[in-house]
Coordinates of C-alpha atoms in Angstrom, one line a residue:
X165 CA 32.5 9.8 -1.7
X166 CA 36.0 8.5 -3.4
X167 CA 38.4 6.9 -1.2
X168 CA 41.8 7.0 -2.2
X169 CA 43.8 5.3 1.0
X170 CA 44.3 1.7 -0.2
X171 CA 43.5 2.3 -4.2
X172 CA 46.7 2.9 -5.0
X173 CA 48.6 -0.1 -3.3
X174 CA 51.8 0.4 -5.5
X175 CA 55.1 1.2 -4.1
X176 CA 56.6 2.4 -0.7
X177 CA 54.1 4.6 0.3
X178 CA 50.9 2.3 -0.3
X179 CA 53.3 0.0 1.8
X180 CA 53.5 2.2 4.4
X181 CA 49.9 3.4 4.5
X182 CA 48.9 -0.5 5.0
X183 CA 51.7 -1.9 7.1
X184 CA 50.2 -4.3 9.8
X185 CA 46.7 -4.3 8.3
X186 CA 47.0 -6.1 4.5
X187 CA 49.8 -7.7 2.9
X188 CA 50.2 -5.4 -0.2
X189 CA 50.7 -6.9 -3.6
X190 CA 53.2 -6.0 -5.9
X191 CA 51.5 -5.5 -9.0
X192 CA 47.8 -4.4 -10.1
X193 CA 46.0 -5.9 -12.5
X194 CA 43.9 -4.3 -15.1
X195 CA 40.6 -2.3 -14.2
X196 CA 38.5 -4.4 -16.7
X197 CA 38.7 -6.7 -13.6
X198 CA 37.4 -4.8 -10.7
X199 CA 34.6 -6.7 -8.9
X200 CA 30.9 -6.4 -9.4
X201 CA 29.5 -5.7 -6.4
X202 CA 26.8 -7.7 -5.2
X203 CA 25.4 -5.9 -2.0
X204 CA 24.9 -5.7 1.5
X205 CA 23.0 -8.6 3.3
X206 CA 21.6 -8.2 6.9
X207 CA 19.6 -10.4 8.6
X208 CA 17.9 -12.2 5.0
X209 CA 17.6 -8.8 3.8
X210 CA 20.2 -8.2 0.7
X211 CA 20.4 -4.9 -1.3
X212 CA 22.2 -5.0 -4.5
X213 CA 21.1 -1.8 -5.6
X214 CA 23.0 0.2 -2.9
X215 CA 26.1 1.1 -4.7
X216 CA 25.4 4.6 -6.4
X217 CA 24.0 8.3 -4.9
X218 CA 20.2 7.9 -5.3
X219 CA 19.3 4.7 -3.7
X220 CA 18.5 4.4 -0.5
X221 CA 21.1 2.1 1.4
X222 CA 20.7 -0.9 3.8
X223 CA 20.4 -0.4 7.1
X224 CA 22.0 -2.8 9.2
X225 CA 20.0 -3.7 12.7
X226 CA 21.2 -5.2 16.0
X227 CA 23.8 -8.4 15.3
X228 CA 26.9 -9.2 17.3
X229 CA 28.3 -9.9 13.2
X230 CA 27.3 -6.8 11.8
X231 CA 26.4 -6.8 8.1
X232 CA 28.1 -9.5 4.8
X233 CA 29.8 -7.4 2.0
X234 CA 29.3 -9.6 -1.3
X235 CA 31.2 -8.8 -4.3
X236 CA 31.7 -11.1 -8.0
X237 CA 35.3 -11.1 -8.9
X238 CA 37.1 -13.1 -11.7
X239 CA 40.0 -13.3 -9.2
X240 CA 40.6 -16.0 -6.2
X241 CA 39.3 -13.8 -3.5
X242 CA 38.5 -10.3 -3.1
X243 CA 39.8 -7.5 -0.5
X244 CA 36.9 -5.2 1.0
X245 CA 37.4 -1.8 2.6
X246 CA 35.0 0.0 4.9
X247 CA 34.9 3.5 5.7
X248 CA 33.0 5.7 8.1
X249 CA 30.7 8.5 6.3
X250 CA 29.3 10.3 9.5
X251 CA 32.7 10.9 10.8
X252 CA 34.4 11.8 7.5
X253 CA 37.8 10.1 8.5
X254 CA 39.9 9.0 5.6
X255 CA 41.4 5.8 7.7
X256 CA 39.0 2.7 6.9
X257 CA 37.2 1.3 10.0
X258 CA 37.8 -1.9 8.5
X259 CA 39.8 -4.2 6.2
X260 CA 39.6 -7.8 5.4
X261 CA 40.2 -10.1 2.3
X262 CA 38.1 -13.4 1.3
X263 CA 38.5 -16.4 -0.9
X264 CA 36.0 -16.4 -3.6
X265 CA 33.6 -19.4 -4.2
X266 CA 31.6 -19.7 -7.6
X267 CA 33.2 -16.2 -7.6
X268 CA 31.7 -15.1 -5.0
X269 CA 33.4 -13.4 -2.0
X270 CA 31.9 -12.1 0.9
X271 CA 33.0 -10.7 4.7
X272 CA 31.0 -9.6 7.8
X273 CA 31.9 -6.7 9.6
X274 CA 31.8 -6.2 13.2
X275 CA 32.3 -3.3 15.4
X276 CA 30.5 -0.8 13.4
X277 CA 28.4 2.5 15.4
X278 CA 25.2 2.6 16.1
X279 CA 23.6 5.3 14.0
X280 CA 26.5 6.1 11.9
X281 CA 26.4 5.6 7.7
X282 CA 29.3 3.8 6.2
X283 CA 30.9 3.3 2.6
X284 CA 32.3 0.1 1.5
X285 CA 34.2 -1.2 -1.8
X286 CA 36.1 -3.8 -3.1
X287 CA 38.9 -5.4 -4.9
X288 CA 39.8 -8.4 -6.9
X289 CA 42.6 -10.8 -6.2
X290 CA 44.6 -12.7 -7.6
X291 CA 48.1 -14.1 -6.5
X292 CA 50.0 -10.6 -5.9
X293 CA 47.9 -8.6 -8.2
X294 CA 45.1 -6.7 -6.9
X295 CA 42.1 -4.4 -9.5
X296 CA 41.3 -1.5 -9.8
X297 CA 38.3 -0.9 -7.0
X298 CA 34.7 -1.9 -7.7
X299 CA 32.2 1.7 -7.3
X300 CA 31.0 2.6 -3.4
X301 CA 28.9 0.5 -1.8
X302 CA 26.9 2.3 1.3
X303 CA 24.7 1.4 4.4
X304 CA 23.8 2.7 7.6
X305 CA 23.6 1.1 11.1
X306 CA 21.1 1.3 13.8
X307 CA 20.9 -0.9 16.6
X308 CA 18.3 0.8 18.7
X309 CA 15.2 -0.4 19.4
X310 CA 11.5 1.6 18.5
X311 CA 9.4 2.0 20.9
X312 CA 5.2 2.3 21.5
X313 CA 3.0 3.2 23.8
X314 CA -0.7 2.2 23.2
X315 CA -4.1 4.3 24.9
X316 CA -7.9 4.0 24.4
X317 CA -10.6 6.2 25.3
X318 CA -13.0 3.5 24.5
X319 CA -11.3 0.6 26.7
X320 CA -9.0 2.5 29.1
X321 CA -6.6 0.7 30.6
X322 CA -8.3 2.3 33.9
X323 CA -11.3 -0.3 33.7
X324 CA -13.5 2.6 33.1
X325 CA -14.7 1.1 29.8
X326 CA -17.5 3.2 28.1
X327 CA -17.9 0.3 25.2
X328 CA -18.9 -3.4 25.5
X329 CA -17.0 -6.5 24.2
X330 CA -18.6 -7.3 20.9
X331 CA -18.2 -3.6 19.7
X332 CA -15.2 -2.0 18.3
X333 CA -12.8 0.7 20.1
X334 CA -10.2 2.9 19.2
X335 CA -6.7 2.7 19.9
X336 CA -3.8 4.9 19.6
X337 CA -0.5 3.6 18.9
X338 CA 2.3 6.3 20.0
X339 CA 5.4 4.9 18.5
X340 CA 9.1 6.7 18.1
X341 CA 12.4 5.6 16.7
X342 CA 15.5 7.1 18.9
X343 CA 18.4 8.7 17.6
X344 CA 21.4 6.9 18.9
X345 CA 24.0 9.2 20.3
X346 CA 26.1 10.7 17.4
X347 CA 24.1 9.5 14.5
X348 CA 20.7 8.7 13.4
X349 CA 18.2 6.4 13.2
X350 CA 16.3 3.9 11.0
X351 CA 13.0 5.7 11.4
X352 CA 9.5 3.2 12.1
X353 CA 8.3 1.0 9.7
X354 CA 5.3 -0.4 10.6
X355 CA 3.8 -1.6 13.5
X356 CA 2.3 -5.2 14.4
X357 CA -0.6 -5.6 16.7
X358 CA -3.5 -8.2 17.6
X359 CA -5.4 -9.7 20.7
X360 CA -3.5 -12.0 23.1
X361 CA -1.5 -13.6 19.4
X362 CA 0.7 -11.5 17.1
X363 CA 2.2 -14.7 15.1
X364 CA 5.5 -14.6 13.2
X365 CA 5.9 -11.8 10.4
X366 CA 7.2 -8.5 8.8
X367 CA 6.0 -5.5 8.0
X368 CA 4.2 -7.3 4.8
X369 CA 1.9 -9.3 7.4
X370 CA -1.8 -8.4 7.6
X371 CA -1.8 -7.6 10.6
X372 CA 0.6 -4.6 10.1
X373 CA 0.5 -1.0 9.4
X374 CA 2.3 1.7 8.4
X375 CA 2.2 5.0 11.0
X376 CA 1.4 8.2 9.9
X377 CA 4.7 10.9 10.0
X378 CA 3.7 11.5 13.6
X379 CA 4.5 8.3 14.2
X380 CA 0.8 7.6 15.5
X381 CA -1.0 4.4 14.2
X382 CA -5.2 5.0 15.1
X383 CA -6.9 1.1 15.3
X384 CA -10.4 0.8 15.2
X385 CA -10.6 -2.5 16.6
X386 CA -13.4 -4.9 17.7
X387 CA -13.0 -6.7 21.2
X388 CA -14.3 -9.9 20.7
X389 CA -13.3 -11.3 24.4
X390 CA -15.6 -10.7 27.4
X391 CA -13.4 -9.6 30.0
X392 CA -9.5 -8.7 30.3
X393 CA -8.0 -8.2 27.3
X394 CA -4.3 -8.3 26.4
X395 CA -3.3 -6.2 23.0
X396 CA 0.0 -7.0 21.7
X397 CA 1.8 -4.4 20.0
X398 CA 5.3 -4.9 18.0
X399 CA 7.3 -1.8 16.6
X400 CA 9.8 -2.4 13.6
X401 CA 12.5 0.1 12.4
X402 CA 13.7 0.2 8.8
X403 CA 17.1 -1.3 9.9
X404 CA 14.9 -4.7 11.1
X405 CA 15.1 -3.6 15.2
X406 CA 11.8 -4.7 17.3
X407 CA 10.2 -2.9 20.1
X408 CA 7.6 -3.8 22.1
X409 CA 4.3 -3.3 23.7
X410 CA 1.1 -4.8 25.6
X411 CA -2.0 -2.8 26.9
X412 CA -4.2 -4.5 29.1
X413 CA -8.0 -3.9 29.2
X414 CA -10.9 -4.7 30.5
X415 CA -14.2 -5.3 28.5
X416 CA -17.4 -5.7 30.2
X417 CA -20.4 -7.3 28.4
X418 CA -23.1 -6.1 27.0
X419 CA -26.1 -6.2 29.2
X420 CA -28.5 -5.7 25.9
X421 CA -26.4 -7.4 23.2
X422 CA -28.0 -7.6 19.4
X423 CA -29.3 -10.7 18.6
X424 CA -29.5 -11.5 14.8
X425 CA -29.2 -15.0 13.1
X426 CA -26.3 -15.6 11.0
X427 CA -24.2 -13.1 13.5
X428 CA -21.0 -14.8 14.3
X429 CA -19.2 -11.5 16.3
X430 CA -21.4 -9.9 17.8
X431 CA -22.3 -7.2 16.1
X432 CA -25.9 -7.2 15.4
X433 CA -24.9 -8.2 11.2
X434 CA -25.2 -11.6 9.7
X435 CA -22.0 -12.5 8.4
X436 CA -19.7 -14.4 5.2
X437 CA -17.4 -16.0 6.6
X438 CA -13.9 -17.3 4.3
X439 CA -10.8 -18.0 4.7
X440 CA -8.3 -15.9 3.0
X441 CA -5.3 -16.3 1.3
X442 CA -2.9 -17.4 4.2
X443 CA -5.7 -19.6 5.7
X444 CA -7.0 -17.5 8.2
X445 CA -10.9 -16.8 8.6
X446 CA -12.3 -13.6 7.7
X447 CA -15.8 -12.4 9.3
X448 CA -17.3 -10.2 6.1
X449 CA -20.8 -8.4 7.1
X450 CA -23.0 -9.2 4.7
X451 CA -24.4 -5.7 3.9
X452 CA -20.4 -4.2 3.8
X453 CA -19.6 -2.6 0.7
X454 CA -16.1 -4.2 0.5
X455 CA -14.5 -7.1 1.8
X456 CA -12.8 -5.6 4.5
X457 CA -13.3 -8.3 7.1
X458 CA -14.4 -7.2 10.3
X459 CA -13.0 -9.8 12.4
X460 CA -10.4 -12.3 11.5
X461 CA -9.6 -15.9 13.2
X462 CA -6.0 -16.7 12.7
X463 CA -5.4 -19.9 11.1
X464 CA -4.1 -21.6 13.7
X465 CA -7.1 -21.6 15.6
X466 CA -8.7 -23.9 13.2
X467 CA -8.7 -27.9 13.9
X468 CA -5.9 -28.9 12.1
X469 CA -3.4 -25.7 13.4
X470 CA -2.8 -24.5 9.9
X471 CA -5.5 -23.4 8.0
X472 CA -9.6 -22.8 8.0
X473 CA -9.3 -23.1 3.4
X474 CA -10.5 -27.1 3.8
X475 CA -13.0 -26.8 6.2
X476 CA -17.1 -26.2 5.7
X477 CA -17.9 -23.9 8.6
X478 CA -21.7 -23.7 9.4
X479 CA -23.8 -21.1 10.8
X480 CA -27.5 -19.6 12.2
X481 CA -29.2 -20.1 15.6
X482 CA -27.3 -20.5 18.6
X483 CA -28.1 -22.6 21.9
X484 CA -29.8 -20.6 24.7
X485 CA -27.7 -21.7 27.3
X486 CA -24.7 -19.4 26.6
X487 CA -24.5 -15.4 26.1
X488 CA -24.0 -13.3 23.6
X489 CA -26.5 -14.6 21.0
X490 CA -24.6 -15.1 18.0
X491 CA -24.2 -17.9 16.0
X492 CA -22.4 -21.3 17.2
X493 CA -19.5 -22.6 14.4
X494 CA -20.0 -26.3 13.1
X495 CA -16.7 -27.0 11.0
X496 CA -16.2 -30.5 9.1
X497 CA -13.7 -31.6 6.8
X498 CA -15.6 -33.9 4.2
X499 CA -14.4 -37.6 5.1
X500 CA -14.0 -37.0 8.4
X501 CA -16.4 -38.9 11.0
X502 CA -15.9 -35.8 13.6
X503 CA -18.0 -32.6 13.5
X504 CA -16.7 -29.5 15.4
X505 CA -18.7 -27.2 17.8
X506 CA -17.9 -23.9 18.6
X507 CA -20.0 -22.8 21.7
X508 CA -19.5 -19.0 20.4
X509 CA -19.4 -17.4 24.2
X510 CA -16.7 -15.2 22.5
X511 CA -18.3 -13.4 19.7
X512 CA -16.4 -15.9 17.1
X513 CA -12.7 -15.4 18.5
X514 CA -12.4 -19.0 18.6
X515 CA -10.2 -18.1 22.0
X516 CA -10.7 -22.1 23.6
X517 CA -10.5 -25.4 22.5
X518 CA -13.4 -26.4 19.8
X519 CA -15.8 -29.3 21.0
X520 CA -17.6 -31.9 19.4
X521 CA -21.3 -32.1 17.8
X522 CA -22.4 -35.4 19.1
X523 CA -24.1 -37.1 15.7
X524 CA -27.8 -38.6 17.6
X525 CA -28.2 -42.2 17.8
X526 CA -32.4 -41.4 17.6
X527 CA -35.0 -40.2 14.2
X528 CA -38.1 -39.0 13.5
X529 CA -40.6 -39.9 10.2
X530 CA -41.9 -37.3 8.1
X531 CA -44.7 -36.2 10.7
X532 CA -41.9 -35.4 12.8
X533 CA -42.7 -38.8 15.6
X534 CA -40.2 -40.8 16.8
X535 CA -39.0 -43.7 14.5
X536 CA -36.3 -46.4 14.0
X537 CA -33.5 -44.9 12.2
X538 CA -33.1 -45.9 8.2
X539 CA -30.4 -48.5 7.9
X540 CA -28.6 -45.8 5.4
X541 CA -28.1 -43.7 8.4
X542 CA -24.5 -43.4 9.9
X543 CA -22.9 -43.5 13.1
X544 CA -20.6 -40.6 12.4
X545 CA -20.2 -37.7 10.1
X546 CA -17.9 -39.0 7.9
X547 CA -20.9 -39.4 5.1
X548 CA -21.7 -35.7 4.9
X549 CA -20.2 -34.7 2.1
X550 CA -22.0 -31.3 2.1
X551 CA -22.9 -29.9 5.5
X552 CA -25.5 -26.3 5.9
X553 CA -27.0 -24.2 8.4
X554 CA -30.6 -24.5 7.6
X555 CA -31.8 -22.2 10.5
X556 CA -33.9 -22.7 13.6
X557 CA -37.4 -25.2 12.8
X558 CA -39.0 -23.9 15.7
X559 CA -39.0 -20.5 15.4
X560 CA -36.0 -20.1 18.3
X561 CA -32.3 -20.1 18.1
X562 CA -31.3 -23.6 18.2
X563 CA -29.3 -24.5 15.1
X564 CA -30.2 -27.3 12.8
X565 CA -28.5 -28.4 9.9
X566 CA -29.5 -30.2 6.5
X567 CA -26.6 -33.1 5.3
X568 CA -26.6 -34.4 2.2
X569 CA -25.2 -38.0 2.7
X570 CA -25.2 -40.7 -0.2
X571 CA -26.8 -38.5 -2.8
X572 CA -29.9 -37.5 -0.3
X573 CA -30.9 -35.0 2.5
X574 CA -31.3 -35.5 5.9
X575 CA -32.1 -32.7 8.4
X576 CA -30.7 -32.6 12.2
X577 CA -32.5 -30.4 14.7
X578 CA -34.6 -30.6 17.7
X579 CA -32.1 -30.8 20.5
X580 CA -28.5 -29.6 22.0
X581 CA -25.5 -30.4 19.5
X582 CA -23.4 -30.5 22.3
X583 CA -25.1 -33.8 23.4
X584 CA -26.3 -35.3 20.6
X585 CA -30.0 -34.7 21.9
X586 CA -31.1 -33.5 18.0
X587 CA -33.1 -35.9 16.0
X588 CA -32.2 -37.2 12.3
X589 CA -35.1 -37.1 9.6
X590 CA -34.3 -38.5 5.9
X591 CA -36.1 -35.6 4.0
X592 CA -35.4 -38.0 0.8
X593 CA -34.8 -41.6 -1.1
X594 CA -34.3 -40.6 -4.3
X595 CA -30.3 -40.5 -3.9
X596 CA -30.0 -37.6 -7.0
X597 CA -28.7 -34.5 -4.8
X598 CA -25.2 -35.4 -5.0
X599 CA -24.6 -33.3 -8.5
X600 CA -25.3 -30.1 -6.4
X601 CA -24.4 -27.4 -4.1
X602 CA -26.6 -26.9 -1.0
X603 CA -27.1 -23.4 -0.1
X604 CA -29.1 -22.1 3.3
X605 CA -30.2 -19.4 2.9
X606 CA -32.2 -19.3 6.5
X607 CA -36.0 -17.4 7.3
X608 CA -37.2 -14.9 5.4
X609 CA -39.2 -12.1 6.9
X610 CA -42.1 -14.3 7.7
X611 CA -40.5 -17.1 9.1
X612 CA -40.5 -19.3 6.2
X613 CA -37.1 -21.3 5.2
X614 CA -36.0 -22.7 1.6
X615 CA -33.1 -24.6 0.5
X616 CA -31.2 -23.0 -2.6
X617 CA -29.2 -25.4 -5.0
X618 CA -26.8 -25.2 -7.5
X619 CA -26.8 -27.6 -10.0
X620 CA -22.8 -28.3 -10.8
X621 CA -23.5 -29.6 -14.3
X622 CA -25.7 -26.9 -16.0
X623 CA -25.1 -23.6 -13.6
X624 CA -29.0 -23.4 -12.6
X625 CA -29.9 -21.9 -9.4
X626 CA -32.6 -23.8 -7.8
X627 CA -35.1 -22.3 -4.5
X628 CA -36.9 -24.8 -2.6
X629 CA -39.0 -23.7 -0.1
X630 CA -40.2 -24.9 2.8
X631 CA -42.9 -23.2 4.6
X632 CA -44.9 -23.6 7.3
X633 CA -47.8 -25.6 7.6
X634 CA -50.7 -24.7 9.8
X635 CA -49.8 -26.2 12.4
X636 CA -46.3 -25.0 12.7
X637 CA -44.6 -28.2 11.0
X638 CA -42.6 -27.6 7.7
X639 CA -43.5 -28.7 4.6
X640 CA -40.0 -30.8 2.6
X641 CA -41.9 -31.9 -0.3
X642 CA -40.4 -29.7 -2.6
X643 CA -37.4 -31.1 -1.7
X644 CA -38.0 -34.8 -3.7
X645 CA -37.0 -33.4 -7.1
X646 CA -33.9 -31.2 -7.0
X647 CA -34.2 -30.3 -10.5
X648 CA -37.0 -28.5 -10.0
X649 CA -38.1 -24.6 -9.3
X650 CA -35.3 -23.1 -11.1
X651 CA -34.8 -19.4 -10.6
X652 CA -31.3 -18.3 -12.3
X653 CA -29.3 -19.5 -14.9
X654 CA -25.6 -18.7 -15.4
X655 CA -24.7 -20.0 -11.7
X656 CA -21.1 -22.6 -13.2
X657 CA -18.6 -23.7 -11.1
X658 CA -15.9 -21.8 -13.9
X659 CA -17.3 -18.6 -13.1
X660 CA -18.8 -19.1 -9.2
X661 CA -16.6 -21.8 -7.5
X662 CA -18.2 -20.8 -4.2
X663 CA -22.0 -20.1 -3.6
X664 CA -24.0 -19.2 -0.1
X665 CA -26.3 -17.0 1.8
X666 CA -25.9 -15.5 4.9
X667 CA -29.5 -14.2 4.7
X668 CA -30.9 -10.8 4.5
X669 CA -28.3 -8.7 3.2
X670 CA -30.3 -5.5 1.3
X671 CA -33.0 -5.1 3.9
X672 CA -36.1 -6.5 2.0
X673 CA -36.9 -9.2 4.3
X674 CA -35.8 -11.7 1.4
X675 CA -32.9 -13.7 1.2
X676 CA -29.9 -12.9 -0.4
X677 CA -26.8 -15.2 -2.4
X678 CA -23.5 -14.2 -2.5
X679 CA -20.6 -16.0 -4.5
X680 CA -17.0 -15.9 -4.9
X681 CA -15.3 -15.4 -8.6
X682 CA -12.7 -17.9 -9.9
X683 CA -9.9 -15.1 -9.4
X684 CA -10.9 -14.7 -5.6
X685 CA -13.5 -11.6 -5.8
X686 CA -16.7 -11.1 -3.4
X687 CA -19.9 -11.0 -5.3
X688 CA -23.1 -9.8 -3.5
X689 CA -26.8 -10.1 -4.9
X690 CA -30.3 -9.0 -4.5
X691 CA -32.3 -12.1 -4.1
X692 CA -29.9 -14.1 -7.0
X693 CA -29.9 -11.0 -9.2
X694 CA -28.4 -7.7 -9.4
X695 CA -24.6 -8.6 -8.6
X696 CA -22.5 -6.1 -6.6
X697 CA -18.7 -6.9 -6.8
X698 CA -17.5 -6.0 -3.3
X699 CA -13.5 -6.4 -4.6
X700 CA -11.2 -9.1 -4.4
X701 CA -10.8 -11.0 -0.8
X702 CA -7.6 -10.9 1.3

């Protein structure tokens, strides 16, 4: 679109045409000194790429200051023009001049229509003379909100629920943009949903999604909370307008839930569990074939508020004094004397405040009887530089765990974390663990437990077992030389910064390892062989 009213600001008639909106100068100065333009900005958002026929223009959202024209000049200030496109007329809808700094000049314009499109340009100043115009600039305005509507078949808003909390549900996001009166609108860019806690964010947020050209977004979600549940739904338009939404259900539990070790939410599949890149704690099934998680603890449920990436979280059994069976969290930050409990009563939504695991003030000896306490053993956890979920000793679901503290082992199990009513056994003196990674890889299908190792110096992977004698004790001894029983090479720290085992993966009734790759990608194995790259992690 050209705009000839105020180019040509020469003589009586451009002094006529202007009278009571710019002083006109007297004198133009030459077009190699029209403006760059720079762009619209709204709201953070800045386009500079605006000012021709085939891109796409800005489009300015709901602000009492309506967008900030930017243009470069060589001049002392700039003079911008705005006219409106949906309307045709040849009279700007605005006029306004701007010093330039660093030669920069810039103006916001209010007052603009909601749903109209608008052309803007530019001129350069200096004293009286004025340049030739800069090329059009162009952006639209919308300042109507989107709306959404949310429904589930699964978990109807009724209460008449025909799935159980712990299993997933689908949900149907209705959303819609509305055409202001006169003019158009933005259209939906993405919607923003999760339980009870969107956070902060933009349509580049996990947690978003793009609807289909119905405007329909389809969720299958897993409810993690027993009980009412609150899903919050947020509705962005292109031009930066929010809507909003919130579907209440209720979930009843599950009066047969699955009950596998190493499950943390619920559903019946042990599970990986790290953080991903913006802290936050990704539940990965350890038979998926990608690393889609299928839960996801935001990172400010962990202790410290801002991220899970520094904490060891620890995982297999769970105490029988809660419901559903799935795995209780132990989370420790090396150094510190503090280990935290997650009593998982919410299939691993971390939805309440995390407790402590008492450390036991009480040991047993190597036939498993009471016994003084070494005078190596600490008061606190603040010696467990390593910290694994070795799996239940009994055959039950109480947890135990295997620290390595000063260079050697020490296992914790017996008793209620909660309390502190475990018992501590130094499983060995030797005080030569500390060059290697502890991995737990929990019962095969017999029953029988190991300890895995990594040796950090040489890459070896190392499988200790520790089976059960005949009277139902277990048998540590292969546990005095960790350099022993080694069972794959090629394991380095370079290549596999992070090792573990979350159990039976493959269905074999053996253990499985699983590692993640230097540049962040999700390696799965047979035993410690066969590696299946699952992709790179969130």
């Amino acid at each position: 679109m050209t705009h000839t009213y105020l180019r040509r600001l020469g003589g009586v008639a451009a002094a006529t045409v202007a009278a009571g909106l710019l002083a006109v100068p007297t004198a133009a100065v030459a077009d190699d000194t029209a403006p760059e333009v720079l762009g619209t900005e709204q709201g953070g958002e800045y386009r500079t790429n605006a000012c021709d026929a085939t891109t796409a223009p800005l489009r300015s959202g709901r602000t009492a200051a309506g967008p900030t024209l930017k243009a470069k000049v060589t001049g002392a200030g700039a003079r911008f023009g705005v006219w409106d496109e949906t309307t045709g007329a040849q009279a700007p809808v605005y006029t306004g001049e701007a010093q330039a700094y660093a030669q920069q000049a810039s103006v916001k314009v209010p007052g603009l229509l909601d749903g109209h499109s608008y052309a803007w340009h530019a001129w350069a100043l200096q004293g009286t003379q004025v340049s030739a115009p800069s090329a059009d600039c162009h952006f639209s305005v919308d300042t109507t909100s989107p709306t959404a509507t949310v429904s589930s078949t699964d978990f109807p808003a009724s209460g008449k629920a025909t799935k159980y909390a712990g299993q997933k549900g689908t949900f149907v996001i209705r959303t819609a943009d509305p055409a202001p009166a006169g003019g158009t609108a933005s259209g939906v860019a993405c919607v923003r949903y999760g339980f009870d806690y969107l956070g902060v964010g933009g349509c580049d947020s996990p947690n978003a999604v793009k609807p289909g050209a119905d405007g329909t977004v389809t969720l299958d979600l897993k409810v993690l909370n027993w009980g009412s549940n609150d899903l919050k739904v947020q509705v962005l338009d292109d031009a930066g307008n929010l809507g909003q939404a919130s579907y209440s259900f209720y979930a009843p539990s599950n009066p047969n839930p699955p009950s596998t070790l190493g499950d943390v939410d619920g559903d019946g599949t042990a599970d990986i569990l790290l953080p991903d890149a913006q802290g936050n704690l990704q539940y990965i099934g350890v038979n998926s074939a990608d690393t889609t998680p299928g839960s996801t603890v935001r990172a400010v449920a962990a202790p410290d508020r801002t991220s899970w990436a520094s904490y060891q979280v620890a995982h297999r059994g769970w105490s029988n004094d809660h419901a559903p069976s799935a795995d209780d969290l132990f989370i420790h930050k090396p150094g510190q004397g503090y280990l935290y409990l997650h009593r998982n009563v919410d299939y691993g939504s971390i939805g309440q405040a995390l407790t402590g695991a008492v450390r036991s003030t009480e040991c047993v000896d190597d036939t498993g009887a009471d016994a003084a306490c070494p005078a190596d053993f600490a008061k606190d956890w603040s010696k467990a530089d390593q910290l694994v979920a070795f799996g239940p000793v009994d055959g039950g679901t109480e947890p135990s765990l295997v620290t390595l503290e000063g260079g050697n082992l020490w296992l914790h199990a017996g008793g209620d974390f909660a309390y502190g009513w475990q018992k501590a056994r130094k499983l060995t003196t030797s005080g030569v663990w500390g060059g290697y990674d502890l991995i737990a890889p929990g019962p095969d299908a017999a029953g029988n437990l190991a300890l895995w190792a990594r040796d950090r110096a040489t890459g070896e992977l190392h499988a200790h077992p520790v089976p059960k004698r005949a009277d139902g004790t277990l048998d540590f001894s292969s546990l005095a030389d960790p350099a022993a029983n080694v069972v794959a090479t090629g394991f380095t720290t370079d290549a596999y910064p992070t090792l573990g085992s979350s159990g039976d993966g493959d269905g074999d009734g053996k253990p499985d390892l699983w590692a993640v790759t230097a540049d962040r990608h999700l390696v799965t194995f047979g035993g410690w062989s066969a590696p299946k790259d699952l992709g790179a992690l969130r």
